[in-house]
Coordinates of C-alpha atoms in Angstrom, one line a residue:
M1 CA -6.1 -8.5 -45.9
G2 CA -7.2 -11.5 -43.7
I3 CA -7.4 -9.4 -40.6
Q4 CA -9.4 -6.6 -42.4
S5 CA -11.8 -9.1 -43.9
N6 CA -12.3 -10.8 -40.5
L7 CA -13.0 -7.5 -38.7
K8 CA -15.4 -6.3 -41.4
S9 CA -17.5 -9.5 -41.2
L10 CA -17.5 -9.2 -37.4
Y11 CA -18.2 -5.5 -37.2
P12 CA -21.4 -5.2 -35.0
F13 CA -22.0 -1.5 -34.5
P14 CA -24.7 0.5 -36.4
D15 CA -24.8 4.1 -35.1
D16 CA -24.0 3.3 -31.5
I17 CA -20.6 5.0 -31.2
V18 CA -21.4 8.3 -29.7
I19 CA -18.9 11.2 -29.5
Q20 CA -20.7 14.4 -28.5
D21 CA -19.2 17.9 -28.0
R22 CA -17.5 18.2 -24.6
L23 CA -20.3 20.1 -22.8
S24 CA -23.1 17.8 -24.0
A25 CA -21.0 14.7 -23.2
I26 CA -20.4 16.0 -19.6
H27 CA -24.1 16.8 -19.1
Y28 CA -25.2 13.4 -20.4
G29 CA -22.6 11.5 -18.3
R30 CA -23.7 13.3 -15.1
D31 CA -27.4 12.7 -15.9
I32 CA -26.8 9.0 -16.4
F33 CA -24.7 8.6 -13.2
E34 CA -27.2 10.5 -11.0
Q35 CA -30.1 8.2 -12.2
G36 CA -28.4 5.3 -10.4
I37 CA -30.1 2.0 -11.4
I38 CA -31.8 2.4 -14.8
E39 CA -34.4 -0.3 -15.5
R40 CA -33.2 -2.9 -18.1
C41 CA -30.1 -0.7 -18.8
L42 CA -26.6 -1.8 -17.7
V43 CA -24.3 1.3 -17.4
M44 CA -20.6 0.5 -17.2
W45 CA -17.8 3.0 -16.6
V46 CA -14.3 2.0 -17.8
D47 CA -10.8 3.4 -17.6
A48 CA -7.2 2.3 -17.6
S49 CA -3.9 3.3 -16.0
V50 CA -0.3 2.7 -17.3
G51 CA 2.9 3.6 -15.5
K52 CA 4.6 6.5 -17.3
F53 CA 8.1 6.0 -15.9
P54 CA 9.2 2.3 -16.0
R55 CA 12.3 1.4 -14.0
V56 CA 14.3 0.4 -17.1
R57 CA 14.3 2.3 -20.3
K58 CA 12.5 0.5 -23.2
A59 CA 10.8 -1.7 -20.6
N60 CA 7.5 -3.4 -20.6
R61 CA 4.8 -1.6 -18.7
L62 CA 2.1 -2.7 -16.3
A63 CA -1.4 -1.7 -17.4
V64 CA -4.5 -1.9 -15.3
A65 CA -7.9 -1.8 -16.9
A66 CA -10.9 -1.1 -14.6
V67 CA -14.6 -1.6 -15.0
R68 CA -17.3 -0.3 -12.5
Y69 CA -21.0 -0.7 -12.6
L70 CA -24.1 -0.8 -10.4
E71 CA -25.3 -4.4 -9.9
F72 CA -29.0 -4.8 -10.4
S73 CA -30.0 -7.1 -7.5
S74 CA -27.7 -5.7 -4.8
K75 CA -27.9 -2.1 -6.1
S76 CA -24.3 -1.8 -5.1
W77 CA -21.2 -1.0 -7.1
T78 CA -19.3 -3.9 -8.6
E79 CA -15.6 -3.4 -9.6
L80 CA -13.2 -5.4 -11.7
V81 CA -9.6 -4.7 -12.4
T82 CA -7.5 -6.5 -15.0
L83 CA -3.7 -6.4 -15.0
N84 CA -1.6 -7.0 -18.1
T85 CA 2.1 -6.6 -18.9
L86 CA 2.2 -4.8 -22.2
P87 CA 5.3 -5.2 -24.3
Y88 CA 7.6 -2.3 -25.2
G89 CA 6.8 -0.8 -28.5
T90 CA 3.1 -0.9 -28.2
A91 CA 0.7 2.0 -27.7
F92 CA 0.5 1.3 -24.0
A93 CA -2.2 3.7 -22.9
V94 CA -4.5 3.2 -25.9
E95 CA -4.2 -0.6 -25.7
A96 CA -5.0 -0.5 -21.9
E97 CA -8.2 1.5 -22.7
M98 CA -9.1 -1.1 -25.3
I99 CA -8.7 -3.9 -22.7
A100 CA -11.0 -2.0 -20.4
I101 CA -13.8 -1.8 -23.0
H102 CA -13.2 -5.4 -23.9
E103 CA -13.6 -6.4 -20.2
A104 CA -16.9 -4.4 -20.0
F105 CA -18.3 -6.4 -22.9
R106 CA -17.0 -9.7 -21.4
V107 CA -18.6 -9.0 -18.0
A108 CA -21.9 -7.8 -19.6
C109 CA -22.2 -11.1 -21.6
G110 CA -22.5 -12.9 -18.2
L111 CA -25.4 -10.6 -17.1
M112 CA -27.5 -10.7 -20.3
D113 CA -30.7 -11.7 -18.6
D114 CA -30.8 -8.5 -16.6
F115 CA -30.8 -5.8 -19.3
D116 CA -31.8 -4.9 -22.9
R117 CA -29.4 -2.0 -23.3
L118 CA -25.7 -1.7 -22.5
L119 CA -24.1 1.7 -22.1
I120 CA -20.4 1.9 -21.7
F121 CA -18.6 5.2 -20.9
T122 CA -15.0 5.7 -21.8
D123 CA -12.8 8.8 -21.9
C124 CA -10.6 7.4 -24.7
Q125 CA -12.0 9.1 -27.8
S126 CA -9.4 7.6 -30.2
I127 CA -10.6 4.1 -29.5
L128 CA -14.2 5.2 -30.2
Q129 CA -13.1 6.9 -33.4
G130 CA -11.2 3.8 -34.5
I131 CA -14.2 1.5 -33.9
R132 CA -16.5 3.9 -35.7
S133 CA -14.2 4.1 -38.7
K134 CA -13.7 0.3 -38.6
S135 CA -10.0 0.5 -37.9
T136 CA -8.0 -2.7 -37.7
F137 CA -6.1 -1.3 -34.6
S138 CA -2.7 -2.6 -36.0
F139 CA -0.9 -1.1 -33.0
L140 CA -2.3 -3.7 -30.6
S141 CA 0.2 -6.2 -29.2
K142 CA -2.7 -8.8 -29.2
P143 CA -5.0 -8.3 -32.2
D144 CA -7.5 -10.7 -30.6
W145 CA -8.6 -7.9 -28.3
I146 CA -10.7 -6.2 -31.0
T147 CA -12.0 -9.4 -32.6
S148 CA -13.0 -10.7 -29.2
L149 CA -14.7 -7.4 -28.4
F150 CA -16.7 -7.6 -31.6
T151 CA -17.6 -11.2 -30.9
Y152 CA -19.0 -10.2 -27.5
A153 CA -20.9 -7.3 -29.0
N154 CA -22.4 -9.5 -31.7
L155 CA -23.6 -11.9 -29.1
L156 CA -25.5 -9.1 -27.4
Y157 CA -27.0 -7.8 -30.7
D158 CA -28.0 -11.3 -31.7
L159 CA -30.2 -11.4 -28.5
G160 CA -31.8 -8.0 -29.3
I161 CA -29.6 -6.1 -26.8
T162 CA -28.3 -2.8 -28.0
A163 CA -24.7 -1.7 -27.0
E164 CA -23.7 1.9 -27.0
L165 CA -20.2 3.3 -26.5
Q166 CA -20.3 6.8 -25.2
W167 CA -17.4 9.2 -24.9
I168 CA -17.0 11.0 -21.6
P169 CA -14.3 13.7 -21.2
A170 CA -11.5 12.9 -18.8
R171 CA -11.0 15.2 -15.8
S172 CA -14.5 16.6 -16.2
S173 CA -15.7 15.9 -12.6
V174 CA -18.2 13.4 -13.8
E175 CA -18.4 11.0 -10.8
G176 CA -18.7 7.8 -12.8
N177 CA -15.5 8.5 -14.7
E178 CA -13.6 9.9 -11.8
R179 CA -14.3 6.9 -9.6
V180 CA -13.2 4.3 -12.2
D181 CA -10.1 6.4 -13.1
E182 CA -9.1 6.4 -9.4
L183 CA -9.7 2.7 -9.2
A184 CA -7.4 1.9 -12.1
K185 CA -4.7 4.2 -10.8
R186 CA -4.9 2.9 -7.2
F187 CA -4.5 -0.7 -8.2
R188 CA -1.8 0.0 -10.7
R189 CA 0.3 1.8 -8.1
S190 CA -0.4 -1.0 -5.6
A191 CA 0.6 -3.7 -8.1
Q192 CA 3.8 -1.9 -9.1
S193 CA 4.8 -1.5 -5.4
I194 CA 4.2 -5.2 -4.7
L195 CA 6.0 -6.4 -7.8
A196 CA 8.9 -4.1 -7.2
K197 CA 9.5 -5.9 -3.8
E198 CA 8.7 -9.4 -5.0
Q199 CA 9.7 -9.8 -8.6
P200 CA 9.9 -6.7 -10.9
D201 CA 10.1 -8.7 -14.1
L202 CA 7.1 -10.9 -13.5
I203 CA 4.9 -11.0 -16.7
L204 CA 1.2 -10.8 -16.1
H205 CA -1.3 -12.1 -18.6
H206 CA -4.9 -11.0 -18.1
V207 CA -5.0 -11.3 -14.4
S208 CA -8.5 -10.2 -13.3
I209 CA -9.8 -9.7 -9.8
T210 CA -12.8 -8.3 -8.1
P211 CA -10.8 -6.0 -5.8
S212 CA -11.6 -5.5 -2.1
S213 CA -8.2 -4.5 -0.8
A214 CA -4.5 -4.1 -1.6
E215 CA -3.9 -7.3 0.5
L216 CA -6.1 -9.3 -1.8
L217 CA -4.1 -8.0 -4.8
R218 CA -0.9 -9.0 -3.0
Q219 CA -2.2 -12.5 -2.5
V220 CA -3.2 -12.8 -6.2
L221 CA 0.2 -11.5 -7.4
F222 CA 1.9 -13.8 -4.9
T223 CA 0.1 -16.8 -6.4
K224 CA 1.3 -15.7 -9.8
L225 CA 4.8 -15.3 -8.4
I226 CA 4.8 -18.9 -7.0
Q227 CA 3.5 -20.2 -10.4
N228 CA 6.3 -18.4 -12.2
R229 CA 9.0 -19.7 -9.9
K230 CA 7.6 -23.2 -10.2
N231 CA 7.6 -23.0 -14.0
N232 CA 11.2 -21.7 -13.9
T233 CA 12.3 -24.6 -11.6
E234 CA 10.7 -27.1 -14.0
G235 CA 12.8 -25.7 -16.8
C236 CA 10.1 -23.7 -18.5
Q237 CA 11.8 -21.4 -21.1
S238 CA 9.1 -18.7 -21.0
K239 CA 8.6 -16.2 -18.1
H240 CA 5.0 -15.8 -19.1
V241 CA 2.5 -17.4 -16.6
D242 CA -0.1 -18.6 -19.1
A243 CA -3.0 -20.9 -19.2
K244 CA -3.1 -21.9 -22.8
T245 CA -4.7 -25.3 -22.3
V246 CA -7.7 -24.2 -20.3
D247 CA -10.4 -21.6 -20.6
S248 CA -9.8 -20.2 -17.1
E249 CA -7.9 -20.9 -14.0
Q250 CA -9.5 -20.0 -10.7
E251 CA -8.5 -19.7 -7.1
T252 CA -10.6 -18.9 -4.0
I253 CA -9.1 -16.2 -1.8
D254 CA -11.0 -15.0 1.3
G255 CA -14.2 -16.4 -0.2
R256 CA -13.8 -14.6 -3.5
I257 CA -13.3 -16.2 -6.9
V258 CA -10.2 -14.8 -8.5
E259 CA -9.6 -15.3 -12.3
L260 CA -5.9 -15.9 -12.5
S261 CA -5.8 -16.2 -16.3
I262 CA -8.3 -16.0 -19.0
Q263 CA -7.8 -17.3 -22.5
L264 CA -9.5 -15.2 -25.2
P265 CA -11.9 -16.9 -27.7
N266 CA -10.2 -18.6 -30.7
F267 CA -10.9 -17.2 -34.1

């Protein structure tokens, strides 16, 4: 009851969850992508990738959520990938898609001066249906994903910025969706390969990077690996590499800021 009441009071969306028929959704997605930069409108494409065949049965799974958008000033594409180890028993794929939408809102809230309308494309129709029906998403391993997403959306609405979530069919040859899908899959495979060689059981908690190469990803994961070994050496009981006492922990690698761990807002 507490969770339901909290979500109801936070629920920010009026009629901005859009699920069109497949053909209309494809035409709309192509039209938006081909326009490129749209004045005062931030268009974000999101997707996620989760390994289907873990090494060990009933194992946790690595999930990579990806966000891709055109940056207003540079007019170039900006990409963000976020890695999480999702516990066995959760709805891996759907939770990963939720994380991708959450990350789009989080990033958008840092760019609020540049736009009056936010348009997020996702191919996960079940998430959009759940948000539209005010679902509590009880399957999430971390319920804060949805409350945090609502908080970010409310921040935008309070400033007069509209936020629209738009369904785009998967595998429909819409370039915006195809590129973010490839981004999520590529970095999930790279991360799995790196972890398999270094430490297969390393738990990742909201590791976000602006990707430039597999080598940068390797360096970020290596940093997490060193942290994990240090914690174990100091007698830490948990294998989770967490930053519970700070809002964020950052490291500079090749001139880029890498967010090693982000704590969600407290509610």
